[in-house]
PDB file of C-alpha atoms in Angstrom:
ATOM      1  CA  PRO Q  23       0.000   0.000   0.000  1.00  0.00           C
ATOM      2  CA  PRO Q  24       1.134   3.573  -0.584  1.00  0.00           C
ATOM      3  CA  ALA Q  25       3.009   5.162   2.297  1.00  0.00           C
ATOM      4  CA  HIS Q  26       0.897   7.536   4.331  1.00  0.00           C
ATOM      5  CA  PRO Q  27       2.569  10.963   4.523  1.00  0.00           C
ATOM      6  CA  LYS Q  28       2.131  11.319   8.304  1.00  0.00           C
ATOM      7  CA  ARG Q  29       2.907   8.420  10.616  1.00  0.00           C
ATOM      8  CA  LYS Q  30       0.172   8.128  13.228  1.00  0.00           C
ATOM      9  CA  TYR Q  31       0.918   6.469  16.541  1.00  0.00           C
ATOM     10  CA  LEU Q  32      -1.719   4.855  18.719  1.00  0.00           C
ATOM     11  CA  ARG Q  33      -2.244   6.051  22.287  1.00  0.00           C
ATOM     12  CA  LYS Q  34      -2.525   3.537  25.127  1.00  0.00           C
ATOM     13  CA  GLY Q  35      -6.321   2.984  24.873  1.00  0.00           C
ATOM     14  CA  GLU Q  36      -6.147   2.865  21.097  1.00  0.00           C
ATOM     15  CA  LEU Q  37      -3.286   0.387  21.233  1.00  0.00           C
ATOM     16  CA  GLU Q  38      -5.385  -1.870  23.463  1.00  0.00           C
ATOM     17  CA  ASP Q  39      -8.185  -1.717  20.860  1.00  0.00           C
ATOM     18  CA  ALA Q  40      -5.760  -2.635  18.104  1.00  0.00           C
ATOM     19  CA  GLU Q  41      -4.237  -5.478  20.129  1.00  0.00           C
ATOM     20  CA  ALA Q  42      -7.677  -6.894  20.923  1.00  0.00           C
ATOM     21  CA  LEU Q  43      -8.600  -6.764  17.253  1.00  0.00           C
ATOM     22  CA  ALA Q  44      -5.311  -8.339  16.251  1.00  0.00           C
ATOM     23  CA  SER Q  45      -5.962 -11.249  18.596  1.00  0.00           C
ATOM     24  CA  SER Q  46      -9.376 -11.925  17.064  1.00  0.00           C
ATOM     25  CA  THR Q  47      -9.909 -13.658  13.756  1.00  0.00           C
ATOM     26  CA  VAL Q  48     -11.289 -11.258  11.177  1.00  0.00           C
ATOM     27  CA  PRO Q  49     -11.751 -12.487   7.612  1.00  0.00           C
ATOM     28  CA  GLN Q  50      -9.926 -10.276   5.134  1.00  0.00           C
ATOM     29  CA  LEU Q  51     -11.863  -8.810   2.242  1.00  0.00           C
ATOM     30  CA  ARG Q  52     -10.826 -10.154  -1.165  1.00  0.00           C
ATOM     31  CA  GLY Q  53     -12.077  -7.240  -3.229  1.00  0.00           C
ATOM     32  CA  ASP Q  54     -14.697  -9.174  -5.196  1.00  0.00           C
ATOM     33  CA  GLU Q  55     -17.491  -8.887  -2.614  1.00  0.00           C
ATOM     34  CA  GLU Q  56     -20.646  -7.099  -3.711  1.00  0.00           C
ATOM     35  CA  SER Q  57     -20.806  -5.501  -0.270  1.00  0.00           C
ATOM     36  CA  PHE Q  58     -19.489  -6.002   3.265  1.00  0.00           C
ATOM     37  CA  THR Q  59     -20.035  -4.753   6.798  1.00  0.00           C
ATOM     38  CA  LEU Q  60     -17.545  -3.364   9.270  1.00  0.00           C
ATOM     39  CA  TYR Q  61     -19.326  -5.301  12.006  1.00  0.00           C
ATOM     40  CA  HIS Q  62     -17.422  -7.753  14.162  1.00  0.00           C
ATOM     41  CA  PRO Q  63     -18.696  -9.491  17.335  1.00  0.00           C
ATOM     42  CA  ASP Q  64     -16.046  -7.569  19.310  1.00  0.00           C
ATOM     43  CA  ASP Q  65     -17.827  -4.304  18.476  1.00  0.00           C
ATOM     44  CA  ASP Q  66     -19.845  -4.580  21.690  1.00  0.00           C
ATOM     45  CA  LYS Q  67     -16.626  -4.272  23.697  1.00  0.00           C
ATOM     46  CA  PHE Q  68     -15.444  -1.075  22.048  1.00  0.00           C
ATOM     47  CA  ILE Q  69     -18.385   0.957  20.736  1.00  0.00           C
ATOM     48  CA  ASN Q  70     -21.883   1.748  21.904  1.00  0.00           C
ATOM     49  CA  GLU Q  71     -24.961  -0.218  20.850  1.00  0.00           C
ATOM     50  CA  LEU Q  72     -26.135   2.537  18.514  1.00  0.00           C
ATOM     51  CA  HIS Q  73     -22.980   2.268  16.432  1.00  0.00           C
ATOM     52  CA  THR Q  74     -23.144  -1.522  16.533  1.00  0.00           C
ATOM     53  CA  ILE Q  75     -26.643  -1.414  15.008  1.00  0.00           C
ATOM     54  CA  ILE Q  76     -25.384   0.847  12.218  1.00  0.00           C
ATOM     55  CA  ARG Q  77     -22.358  -1.355  11.493  1.00  0.00           C
ATOM     56  CA  ARG Q  78     -24.250  -4.653  11.692  1.00  0.00           C
ATOM     57  CA  ASP Q  79     -27.722  -3.889  10.322  1.00  0.00           C
ATOM     58  CA  ILE Q  80     -27.841  -0.687   8.290  1.00  0.00           C
ATOM     59  CA  TRP Q  81     -24.514   0.416   6.798  1.00  0.00           C
ATOM     60  CA  GLU Q  82     -22.623  -1.593   4.193  1.00  0.00           C
ATOM     61  CA  GLY Q  83     -19.359  -0.982   2.431  1.00  0.00           C
ATOM     62  CA  PHE Q  84     -18.890  -1.444  -1.295  1.00  0.00           C
ATOM     63  CA  VAL Q  85     -16.342  -0.747  -3.998  1.00  0.00           C
ATOM     64  CA  VAL Q  86     -17.603   2.029  -6.254  1.00  0.00           C
ATOM     65  CA  ASP Q  87     -17.944   1.103  -9.920  1.00  0.00           C
ATOM     66  CA  ASP Q  88     -19.284   2.909 -12.983  1.00  0.00           C
ATOM     67  CA  GLN Q  89     -22.881   2.142 -11.938  1.00  0.00           C
ATOM     68  CA  ASP Q  90     -22.598   3.845  -8.549  1.00  0.00           C
ATOM     69  CA  ALA Q  91     -22.627   7.558  -7.898  1.00  0.00           C
ATOM     70  CA  PRO Q  92     -21.893   9.890  -5.029  1.00  0.00           C
ATOM     71  CA  ALA Q  93     -24.986  10.794  -3.072  1.00  0.00           C
ATOM     72  CA  GLY Q  94     -25.815  14.417  -3.573  1.00  0.00           C
ATOM     73  CA  GLY Q  95     -29.328  15.377  -2.595  1.00  0.00           C
ATOM     74  CA  GLY Q  96     -31.143  12.049  -2.798  1.00  0.00           C
ATOM     75  CA  GLY Q  97     -28.140  10.163  -4.100  1.00  0.00           C
ATOM     76  CA  GLN Q  98     -28.937  10.692  -7.774  1.00  0.00           C
ATOM     77  CA  ALA Q  99     -26.276   9.819 -10.279  1.00  0.00           C
ATOM     78  CA  THR Q 100     -24.801  12.738 -12.159  1.00  0.00           C
ATOM     79  CA  ASN Q 101     -22.972  12.815 -15.442  1.00  0.00           C
ATOM     80  CA  ASP Q 102     -20.767  15.782 -14.612  1.00  0.00           C
ATOM     81  CA  GLY Q 103     -17.619  13.707 -14.007  1.00  0.00           C
ATOM     82  CA  ARG Q 104     -17.827  13.575 -10.204  1.00  0.00           C
ATOM     83  CA  LEU Q 105     -18.253   9.795 -10.292  1.00  0.00           C
ATOM     84  CA  SER Q 106     -14.926   9.092 -11.945  1.00  0.00           C
ATOM     85  CA  CYS Q 107     -12.940  10.203  -8.896  1.00  0.00           C
ATOM     86  CA  TYR Q 108     -14.687   7.557  -6.742  1.00  0.00           C
ATOM     87  CA  VAL Q 109     -14.423   4.501  -9.018  1.00  0.00           C
ATOM     88  CA  GLY Q 110     -12.337   1.779  -7.374  1.00  0.00           C
ATOM     89  CA  THR Q 111     -12.603   3.270  -3.893  1.00  0.00           C
ATOM     90  CA  VAL Q 112     -14.740   2.167  -0.950  1.00  0.00           C
ATOM     91  CA  GLY Q 113     -18.006   3.899  -0.115  1.00  0.00           C
ATOM     92  CA  PHE Q 114     -20.614   3.132   2.529  1.00  0.00           C
ATOM     93  CA  ARG Q 115     -24.367   3.082   1.914  1.00  0.00           C
ATOM     94  CA  CYS Q 116     -27.706   2.216   3.424  1.00  0.00           C
ATOM     95  CA  ARG Q 117     -28.324  -1.435   2.642  1.00  0.00           C
ATOM     96  CA  TRP Q 118     -32.099  -0.860   2.809  1.00  0.00           C
ATOM     97  CA  CYS Q 119     -32.362   1.689   0.022  1.00  0.00           C
ATOM     98  CA  ARG Q 120     -29.418   0.766  -2.193  1.00  0.00           C
ATOM     99  CA  ASP Q 121     -31.712  -0.821  -4.801  1.00  0.00           C
ATOM    100  CA  VAL Q 122     -34.377   1.884  -4.594  1.00  0.00           C
ATOM    101  CA  ASP Q 123     -34.727   4.538  -7.287  1.00  0.00           C
ATOM    102  CA  PRO Q 124     -32.214   7.241  -6.301  1.00  0.00           C
ATOM    103  CA  ALA Q 125     -34.963   9.876  -6.334  1.00  0.00           C
ATOM    104  CA  GLN Q 126     -36.734   7.915  -3.555  1.00  0.00           C
ATOM    105  CA  ARG Q 127     -33.729   7.786  -1.211  1.00  0.00           C
ATOM    106  CA  ALA Q 128     -33.205  10.109   1.733  1.00  0.00           C
ATOM    107  CA  GLU Q 129     -30.113  12.311   1.538  1.00  0.00           C
ATOM    108  CA  LYS Q 130     -26.689  10.869   2.336  1.00  0.00           C
ATOM    109  CA  SER Q 131     -27.801   7.364   1.388  1.00  0.00           C
ATOM    110  CA  ALA Q 132     -24.153   6.795   0.504  1.00  0.00           C
ATOM    111  CA  VAL Q 133     -21.003   8.433   1.804  1.00  0.00           C
ATOM    112  CA  TYR Q 134     -17.468   8.326   0.461  1.00  0.00           C
ATOM    113  CA  PRO Q 135     -14.819   8.963   3.121  1.00  0.00           C
ATOM    114  CA  ARG Q 136     -11.451   9.564   1.486  1.00  0.00           C
ATOM    115  CA  GLU Q 137      -9.355   8.040   4.280  1.00  0.00           C
ATOM    116  CA  LEU Q 138      -9.773   5.583   7.133  1.00  0.00           C
ATOM    117  CA  GLU Q 139      -9.643   8.405   9.684  1.00  0.00           C
ATOM    118  CA  ARG Q 140     -12.845   9.831   8.116  1.00  0.00           C
ATOM    119  CA  ILE Q 141     -15.007   6.681   8.362  1.00  0.00           C
ATOM    120  CA  TYR Q 142     -16.229   7.592  11.846  1.00  0.00           C
ATOM    121  CA  HIS Q 143     -17.235  11.101  10.728  1.00  0.00           C
ATOM    122  CA  ALA Q 144     -18.952   9.728   7.623  1.00  0.00           C
ATOM    123  CA  ASN Q 145     -20.929   7.421   9.916  1.00  0.00           C
ATOM    124  CA  ILE Q 146     -22.003  10.366  12.091  1.00  0.00           C
ATOM    125  CA  ARG Q 147     -23.194  12.309   9.006  1.00  0.00           C
ATOM    126  CA  PHE Q 148     -25.010   9.207   7.753  1.00  0.00           C
ATOM    127  CA  GLN Q 149     -26.748   8.774  11.128  1.00  0.00           C
ATOM    128  CA  ARG Q 150     -27.712  12.439  11.308  1.00  0.00           C
ATOM    129  CA  ASP Q 151     -28.810  13.008   7.708  1.00  0.00           C
ATOM    130  CA  HIS Q 152     -29.990   9.648   6.423  1.00  0.00           C
ATOM    131  CA  VAL Q 153     -31.236   7.277   9.107  1.00  0.00           C
ATOM    132  CA  PRO Q 154     -34.034   9.460  10.570  1.00  0.00           C
ATOM    133  CA  LYS Q 155     -35.406  10.207   7.083  1.00  0.00           C
ATOM    134  CA  CYS Q 156     -34.965   6.810   5.392  1.00  0.00           C
ATOM    135  CA  LYS Q 157     -38.320   5.168   4.654  1.00  0.00           C
ATOM    136  CA  HIS Q 158     -36.759   1.815   3.766  1.00  0.00           C
ATOM    137  CA  ILE Q 159     -35.133   0.773   7.052  1.00  0.00           C
ATOM    138  CA  PRO Q 160     -37.424  -1.827   8.694  1.00  0.00           C
ATOM    139  CA  LYS Q 161     -39.748  -0.228  11.242  1.00  0.00           C
ATOM    140  CA  ASP Q 162     -38.643  -2.313  14.251  1.00  0.00           C
ATOM    141  CA  MET Q 163     -34.962  -1.652  13.527  1.00  0.00           C
ATOM    142  CA  LYS Q 164     -35.525   2.066  13.111  1.00  0.00           C
ATOM    143  CA  GLU Q 165     -37.587   2.207  16.327  1.00  0.00           C
ATOM    144  CA  ARG Q 166     -34.753   0.484  18.238  1.00  0.00           C
ATOM    145  CA  TYR Q 167     -32.220   2.862  16.725  1.00  0.00           C
ATOM    146  CA  MET Q 168     -34.328   5.948  17.531  1.00  0.00           C
ATOM    147  CA  HIS Q 169     -34.974   4.722  21.090  1.00  0.00           C
ATOM    148  CA  LEU Q 170     -31.234   4.372  21.693  1.00  0.00           C
ATOM    149  CA  LYS Q 171     -30.497   7.683  19.975  1.00  0.00           C
ATOM    150  CA  ASN Q 172     -33.055   9.581  22.061  1.00  0.00           C
ATOM    151  CA  ASN Q 173     -32.129   7.908  25.356  1.00  0.00           C
ATOM    152  CA  GLN Q 174     -28.366   7.607  25.140  1.00  0.00           C
ATOM    153  CA  GLY Q 175     -27.805  10.207  27.870  1.00  0.00           C
ATOM    154  CA  GLY Q 176     -24.249   9.657  29.039  1.00  0.00           C
ATOM    155  CA  MET Q 177     -23.602   6.889  26.512  1.00  0.00           C
ATOM    156  CA  SER Q 178     -20.162   7.248  25.015  1.00  0.00           C
ATOM    157  CA  ARG Q 179     -20.292   8.033  21.313  1.00  0.00           C
ATOM    158  CA  GLY Q 180     -17.710   5.350  20.658  1.00  0.00           C
ATOM    159  CA  ARG Q 181     -13.983   5.235  20.108  1.00  0.00           C
ATOM    160  CA  LYS Q 182     -13.073   6.875  16.832  1.00  0.00           C
ATOM    161  CA  LYS Q 183      -9.832   4.921  16.515  1.00  0.00           C
ATOM    162  CA  TYR Q 184     -11.738   1.637  16.764  1.00  0.00           C
ATOM    163  CA  TRP Q 185     -13.396   2.493  13.461  1.00  0.00           C
ATOM    164  CA  VAL Q 186      -9.938   2.823  11.905  1.00  0.00           C
ATOM    165  CA  THR Q 187      -8.372  -0.279  13.450  1.00  0.00           C
ATOM    166  CA  SER Q 188     -11.397  -2.458  12.700  1.00  0.00           C
ATOM    167  CA  ALA Q 189     -11.445  -1.272   9.064  1.00  0.00           C
ATOM    168  CA  MET Q 190      -7.750  -2.081   8.776  1.00  0.00           C
ATOM    169  CA  ARG Q 191      -8.345  -5.575  10.165  1.00  0.00           C
ATOM    170  CA  LYS Q 192     -10.980  -6.136   7.471  1.00  0.00           C
ATOM    171  CA  GLY Q 193      -8.379  -5.256   4.850  1.00  0.00           C
ATOM    172  CA  LEU Q 194      -9.185  -1.615   4.118  1.00  0.00           C
ATOM    173  CA  CYS Q 195      -6.385   0.890   3.707  1.00  0.00           C
ATOM    174  CA  ASP Q 196      -5.808   4.432   2.522  1.00  0.00           C
ATOM    175  CA  GLY Q 197      -5.091   4.558  -1.210  1.00  0.00           C
ATOM    176  CA  VAL Q 198      -4.058   7.403  -3.465  1.00  0.00           C
ATOM    177  CA  ASP Q 199      -7.655   8.343  -4.399  1.00  0.00           C
ATOM    178  CA  GLY Q 200      -9.526   7.103  -1.321  1.00  0.00           C
ATOM    179  CA  ILE Q 201     -10.069   4.015   0.799  1.00  0.00           C
ATOM    180  CA  VAL Q 202      -9.321   0.749  -1.011  1.00  0.00           C
ATOM    181  CA  ILE Q 203      -9.329  -2.950  -0.208  1.00  0.00           C
ATOM    182  CA  ARG Q 204      -5.712  -3.961   0.368  1.00  0.00           C
ATOM    183  CA  ASN Q 205      -5.974  -7.407  -1.275  1.00  0.00           C
ATOM    184  CA  ALA Q 206      -7.721  -6.002  -4.352  1.00  0.00           C
ATOM    185  CA  GLN Q 207      -5.059  -3.311  -4.686  1.00  0.00           C
ATOM    186  CA  GLN Q 208      -2.262  -5.903  -4.528  1.00  0.00           C
ATOM    187  CA  GLN Q 209      -3.977  -8.075  -7.156  1.00  0.00           C
ATOM    188  CA  GLY Q 210      -4.668  -5.180  -9.526  1.00  0.00           C
TER     189      GLY Q 210
END
């Protein structure tokens, strides 16, 4: 993988997260999956239940191809050349409205973080802008999500670095044009 310009060191708590992940078995992505989740059973140890629901049940990763498009407004595809900069990189989308007509999707149905450090922030935007407005997430799942969201009180928002270390364990890495799947990059 390309060298990252700034070397980032993990703090003590972040190092413990990384060590725990390293000791667990996480299947590596091959690069030919139609979609994937960031979810791992260890999520419950490191992030709050709200984020676990997103990672396990609502959000899915995918490699952008010519048929996909960045979500502007309702996620409509555009022909103005914006798509070309995302092809071959990883995006994250709502699994419940991915096959729905783009005009029928709530905003931010897909997000395209450009580096691993931005996955957490993309998730927060997705939760804020998409989940409450999405009409395609199953009612019981959305009710559970909204209950947790409205009653989280002192609930920790989750460790941001866990999102990075868990993505790395799945085989994601920072590429020149965005997040890529390490194994697919090595094969291509």
